[in-house]
Amino acid sequence: QITITCVVRKALGVEGESTVAVGKKITLTTTKNNVLWSSSNNGIASVSSSGVVKGVKKGTVSIVATFPDYNNRTVSKTITVK
């Protein structure tokens, strides 16, 4: 008798709006709990440790989620600040 066990894991991803107005906030979420957030340009949009993105000035920025529990794999999302 052979037993096969399949483990299904959610893919790493970032979800949420892709635009934010200057001075406004949006919240990005992930499929995992342990995540480190960063912005490619804090002068355009900043991101908090909980994934809250604040538009600073008009432009486009990449918000990056780093997953320490998954060999520091990263997933990015492009955000346009209007």
Short mmCIF file of N, CA and C in Angstrom, two decimals:
data_model
loop_
_atom_site.label_atom_id
_atom_site.label_comp_id
_atom_site.label_asym_id
_atom_site.label_seq_id
_atom_site.Cartn_x
_atom_site.Cartn_y
_atom_site.Cartn_z
N GLN A 1 0.85 -1.18 0.00
CA GLN A 1 0.00 0.00 0.00
C GLN A 1 0.89 1.23 0.00
N ILE A 2 0.56 2.18 -0.83
CA ILE A 2 1.30 3.44 -0.92
C ILE A 2 0.37 4.57 -0.53
N THR A 3 0.86 5.43 0.35
CA THR A 3 0.09 6.61 0.75
C THR A 3 0.79 7.85 0.22
N ILE A 4 0.06 8.68 -0.46
CA ILE A 4 0.60 9.94 -0.99
C ILE A 4 -0.12 11.08 -0.29
N THR A 5 0.68 11.97 0.27
CA THR A 5 0.12 13.13 0.95
C THR A 5 0.49 14.37 0.15
N CYS A 6 -0.50 15.15 -0.18
CA CYS A 6 -0.27 16.40 -0.89
C CYS A 6 -0.47 17.57 0.08
N VAL A 7 0.48 18.47 0.06
CA VAL A 7 0.37 19.67 0.89
C VAL A 7 0.13 20.84 -0.06
N VAL A 8 -0.98 21.51 0.12
CA VAL A 8 -1.32 22.65 -0.72
C VAL A 8 -1.04 23.92 0.09
N ARG A 9 -0.19 24.76 -0.46
CA ARG A 9 0.14 26.02 0.21
C ARG A 9 -0.35 27.17 -0.65
N LYS A 10 -0.77 28.21 0.03
CA LYS A 10 -1.16 29.41 -0.70
C LYS A 10 0.09 30.04 -1.30
N ALA A 11 -0.04 30.53 -2.50
CA ALA A 11 1.08 31.21 -3.14
C ALA A 11 1.34 32.53 -2.42
N LEU A 12 2.59 32.97 -2.48
CA LEU A 12 2.92 34.27 -1.92
C LEU A 12 2.36 35.34 -2.83
N GLY A 13 1.70 36.31 -2.27
CA GLY A 13 1.11 37.36 -3.09
C GLY A 13 0.80 38.60 -2.30
N VAL A 14 0.55 39.68 -3.02
CA VAL A 14 0.16 40.95 -2.43
C VAL A 14 -1.14 41.37 -3.08
N GLU A 15 -2.11 41.74 -2.26
CA GLU A 15 -3.40 42.15 -2.79
C GLU A 15 -3.77 43.53 -2.27
N GLY A 16 -4.56 44.24 -3.05
CA GLY A 16 -5.03 45.56 -2.66
C GLY A 16 -5.11 46.47 -3.86
N GLU A 17 -5.54 47.68 -3.62
CA GLU A 17 -5.67 48.68 -4.68
C GLU A 17 -4.30 48.99 -5.29
N SER A 18 -4.29 49.44 -6.54
CA SER A 18 -3.03 49.78 -7.20
C SER A 18 -2.87 51.29 -7.41
N THR A 19 -3.84 52.06 -6.93
CA THR A 19 -3.72 53.52 -6.99
C THR A 19 -4.09 54.12 -5.63
N VAL A 20 -3.47 55.25 -5.35
CA VAL A 20 -3.77 56.00 -4.12
C VAL A 20 -3.58 57.48 -4.43
N ALA A 21 -4.38 58.31 -3.83
CA ALA A 21 -4.26 59.76 -4.02
C ALA A 21 -3.20 60.32 -3.07
N VAL A 22 -2.61 61.44 -3.45
CA VAL A 22 -1.65 62.12 -2.58
C VAL A 22 -2.34 62.44 -1.25
N GLY A 23 -1.69 62.08 -0.16
CA GLY A 23 -2.23 62.33 1.17
C GLY A 23 -3.21 61.29 1.68
N LYS A 24 -3.57 60.33 0.84
CA LYS A 24 -4.50 59.28 1.24
C LYS A 24 -3.76 57.97 1.50
N LYS A 25 -4.49 56.98 2.06
CA LYS A 25 -3.89 55.70 2.40
C LYS A 25 -4.69 54.54 1.83
N ILE A 26 -3.98 53.47 1.50
CA ILE A 26 -4.60 52.20 1.14
C ILE A 26 -3.87 51.11 1.93
N THR A 27 -4.51 49.96 2.09
CA THR A 27 -3.89 48.86 2.81
C THR A 27 -3.67 47.69 1.88
N LEU A 28 -2.42 47.19 1.85
CA LEU A 28 -2.09 46.00 1.10
C LEU A 28 -2.08 44.81 2.05
N THR A 29 -2.44 43.65 1.56
CA THR A 29 -2.45 42.44 2.37
C THR A 29 -1.68 41.35 1.65
N THR A 30 -1.29 40.34 2.42
CA THR A 30 -0.59 39.19 1.85
C THR A 30 -1.26 37.91 2.33
N THR A 31 -0.84 36.83 1.74
CA THR A 31 -1.38 35.53 2.13
C THR A 31 -0.67 34.96 3.35
N LYS A 32 0.39 35.61 3.81
CA LYS A 32 1.17 35.15 4.95
C LYS A 32 1.24 36.24 6.01
N ASN A 33 1.52 35.84 7.26
CA ASN A 33 1.56 36.80 8.35
C ASN A 33 2.90 37.49 8.53
N ASN A 34 3.99 36.75 8.38
CA ASN A 34 5.32 37.31 8.62
C ASN A 34 5.83 37.95 7.33
N VAL A 35 5.72 39.27 7.24
CA VAL A 35 6.12 39.98 6.02
C VAL A 35 6.78 41.30 6.40
N LEU A 36 7.80 41.67 5.63
CA LEU A 36 8.47 42.95 5.79
C LEU A 36 8.16 43.79 4.56
N TRP A 37 7.69 45.01 4.79
CA TRP A 37 7.28 45.89 3.69
C TRP A 37 8.35 46.94 3.42
N SER A 38 8.50 47.31 2.14
CA SER A 38 9.39 48.41 1.78
C SER A 38 8.88 49.09 0.52
N SER A 39 9.32 50.32 0.33
CA SER A 39 8.95 51.11 -0.84
C SER A 39 10.21 51.39 -1.65
N SER A 40 10.08 51.37 -2.97
CA SER A 40 11.22 51.68 -3.82
C SER A 40 11.53 53.18 -3.81
N ASN A 41 10.58 54.00 -3.36
CA ASN A 41 10.80 55.44 -3.28
C ASN A 41 9.85 56.05 -2.26
N ASN A 42 10.35 56.27 -1.04
CA ASN A 42 9.51 56.85 0.02
C ASN A 42 9.07 58.28 -0.29
N GLY A 43 9.71 58.93 -1.25
CA GLY A 43 9.30 60.27 -1.65
C GLY A 43 8.02 60.27 -2.46
N ILE A 44 7.64 59.11 -3.01
CA ILE A 44 6.40 58.98 -3.77
C ILE A 44 5.33 58.31 -2.93
N ALA A 45 5.67 57.22 -2.26
CA ALA A 45 4.73 56.53 -1.38
C ALA A 45 5.51 55.80 -0.30
N SER A 46 5.02 55.89 0.91
CA SER A 46 5.63 55.17 2.03
C SER A 46 4.74 54.00 2.39
N VAL A 47 5.32 53.02 3.09
CA VAL A 47 4.54 51.85 3.52
C VAL A 47 4.92 51.54 4.96
N SER A 48 3.91 51.25 5.76
CA SER A 48 4.13 50.93 7.17
C SER A 48 4.42 49.44 7.33
N SER A 49 4.78 49.05 8.54
CA SER A 49 5.06 47.64 8.82
C SER A 49 3.82 46.77 8.70
N SER A 50 2.64 47.39 8.68
CA SER A 50 1.40 46.62 8.54
C SER A 50 0.82 46.70 7.12
N GLY A 51 1.58 47.26 6.16
CA GLY A 51 1.14 47.29 4.77
C GLY A 51 0.28 48.48 4.39
N VAL A 52 0.25 49.51 5.23
CA VAL A 52 -0.53 50.71 4.89
C VAL A 52 0.36 51.62 4.04
N VAL A 53 -0.12 51.90 2.83
CA VAL A 53 0.62 52.72 1.87
C VAL A 53 0.02 54.12 1.87
N LYS A 54 0.91 55.14 2.00
CA LYS A 54 0.45 56.52 1.98
C LYS A 54 1.06 57.22 0.78
N GLY A 55 0.19 57.83 -0.04
CA GLY A 55 0.66 58.59 -1.19
C GLY A 55 1.30 59.88 -0.74
N VAL A 56 2.52 60.16 -1.22
CA VAL A 56 3.26 61.36 -0.83
C VAL A 56 3.25 62.39 -1.95
N LYS A 57 3.59 61.95 -3.18
CA LYS A 57 3.51 62.85 -4.34
C LYS A 57 3.24 62.00 -5.57
N LYS A 58 2.79 62.64 -6.64
CA LYS A 58 2.41 61.93 -7.86
C LYS A 58 3.60 61.16 -8.43
N GLY A 59 3.33 59.93 -8.87
CA GLY A 59 4.36 59.10 -9.48
C GLY A 59 4.01 57.63 -9.35
N THR A 60 4.98 56.80 -9.69
CA THR A 60 4.80 55.35 -9.62
C THR A 60 5.91 54.76 -8.76
N VAL A 61 5.54 53.78 -7.93
CA VAL A 61 6.47 53.19 -6.99
C VAL A 61 6.20 51.69 -6.88
N SER A 62 7.21 50.93 -6.52
CA SER A 62 7.03 49.50 -6.24
C SER A 62 7.01 49.31 -4.74
N ILE A 63 5.98 48.66 -4.26
CA ILE A 63 5.91 48.27 -2.85
C ILE A 63 6.30 46.79 -2.81
N VAL A 64 7.30 46.49 -1.99
CA VAL A 64 7.86 45.14 -1.96
C VAL A 64 7.53 44.47 -0.63
N ALA A 65 7.02 43.25 -0.72
CA ALA A 65 6.78 42.41 0.45
C ALA A 65 7.87 41.33 0.47
N THR A 66 8.61 41.27 1.58
CA THR A 66 9.65 40.25 1.74
C THR A 66 9.17 39.24 2.77
N PHE A 67 9.31 37.97 2.45
CA PHE A 67 8.82 36.89 3.30
C PHE A 67 9.99 36.13 3.93
N PRO A 68 10.39 36.49 5.16
CA PRO A 68 11.52 35.84 5.82
C PRO A 68 11.35 34.33 5.99
N ASP A 69 10.14 33.86 6.17
CA ASP A 69 9.89 32.43 6.37
C ASP A 69 10.02 31.63 5.08
N TYR A 70 10.18 32.30 3.96
CA TYR A 70 10.28 31.66 2.66
C TYR A 70 11.57 32.10 1.95
N ASN A 71 12.67 31.97 2.68
CA ASN A 71 14.00 32.31 2.14
C ASN A 71 14.07 33.74 1.60
N ASN A 72 13.36 34.64 2.27
CA ASN A 72 13.36 36.06 1.89
C ASN A 72 12.87 36.31 0.46
N ARG A 73 11.98 35.46 -0.01
CA ARG A 73 11.37 35.70 -1.33
C ARG A 73 10.63 37.02 -1.29
N THR A 74 10.58 37.67 -2.43
CA THR A 74 9.91 38.96 -2.51
C THR A 74 8.81 38.95 -3.56
N VAL A 75 7.80 39.75 -3.31
CA VAL A 75 6.72 39.97 -4.27
C VAL A 75 6.50 41.48 -4.28
N SER A 76 6.39 42.06 -5.46
CA SER A 76 6.19 43.51 -5.53
C SER A 76 4.87 43.84 -6.20
N LYS A 77 4.39 45.03 -5.87
CA LYS A 77 3.15 45.54 -6.46
C LYS A 77 3.41 46.98 -6.87
N THR A 78 3.05 47.32 -8.09
CA THR A 78 3.22 48.69 -8.57
C THR A 78 2.05 49.53 -8.12
N ILE A 79 2.38 50.65 -7.50
CA ILE A 79 1.36 51.59 -6.99
C ILE A 79 1.54 52.92 -7.72
N THR A 80 0.43 53.44 -8.22
CA THR A 80 0.44 54.76 -8.86
C THR A 80 -0.18 55.75 -7.89
N VAL A 81 0.56 56.83 -7.62
CA VAL A 81 0.05 57.91 -6.76
C VAL A 81 -0.45 59.00 -7.67
N LYS A 82 -1.73 59.36 -7.48
CA LYS A 82 -2.36 60.38 -8.34
C LYS A 82 -2.66 61.63 -7.56
#
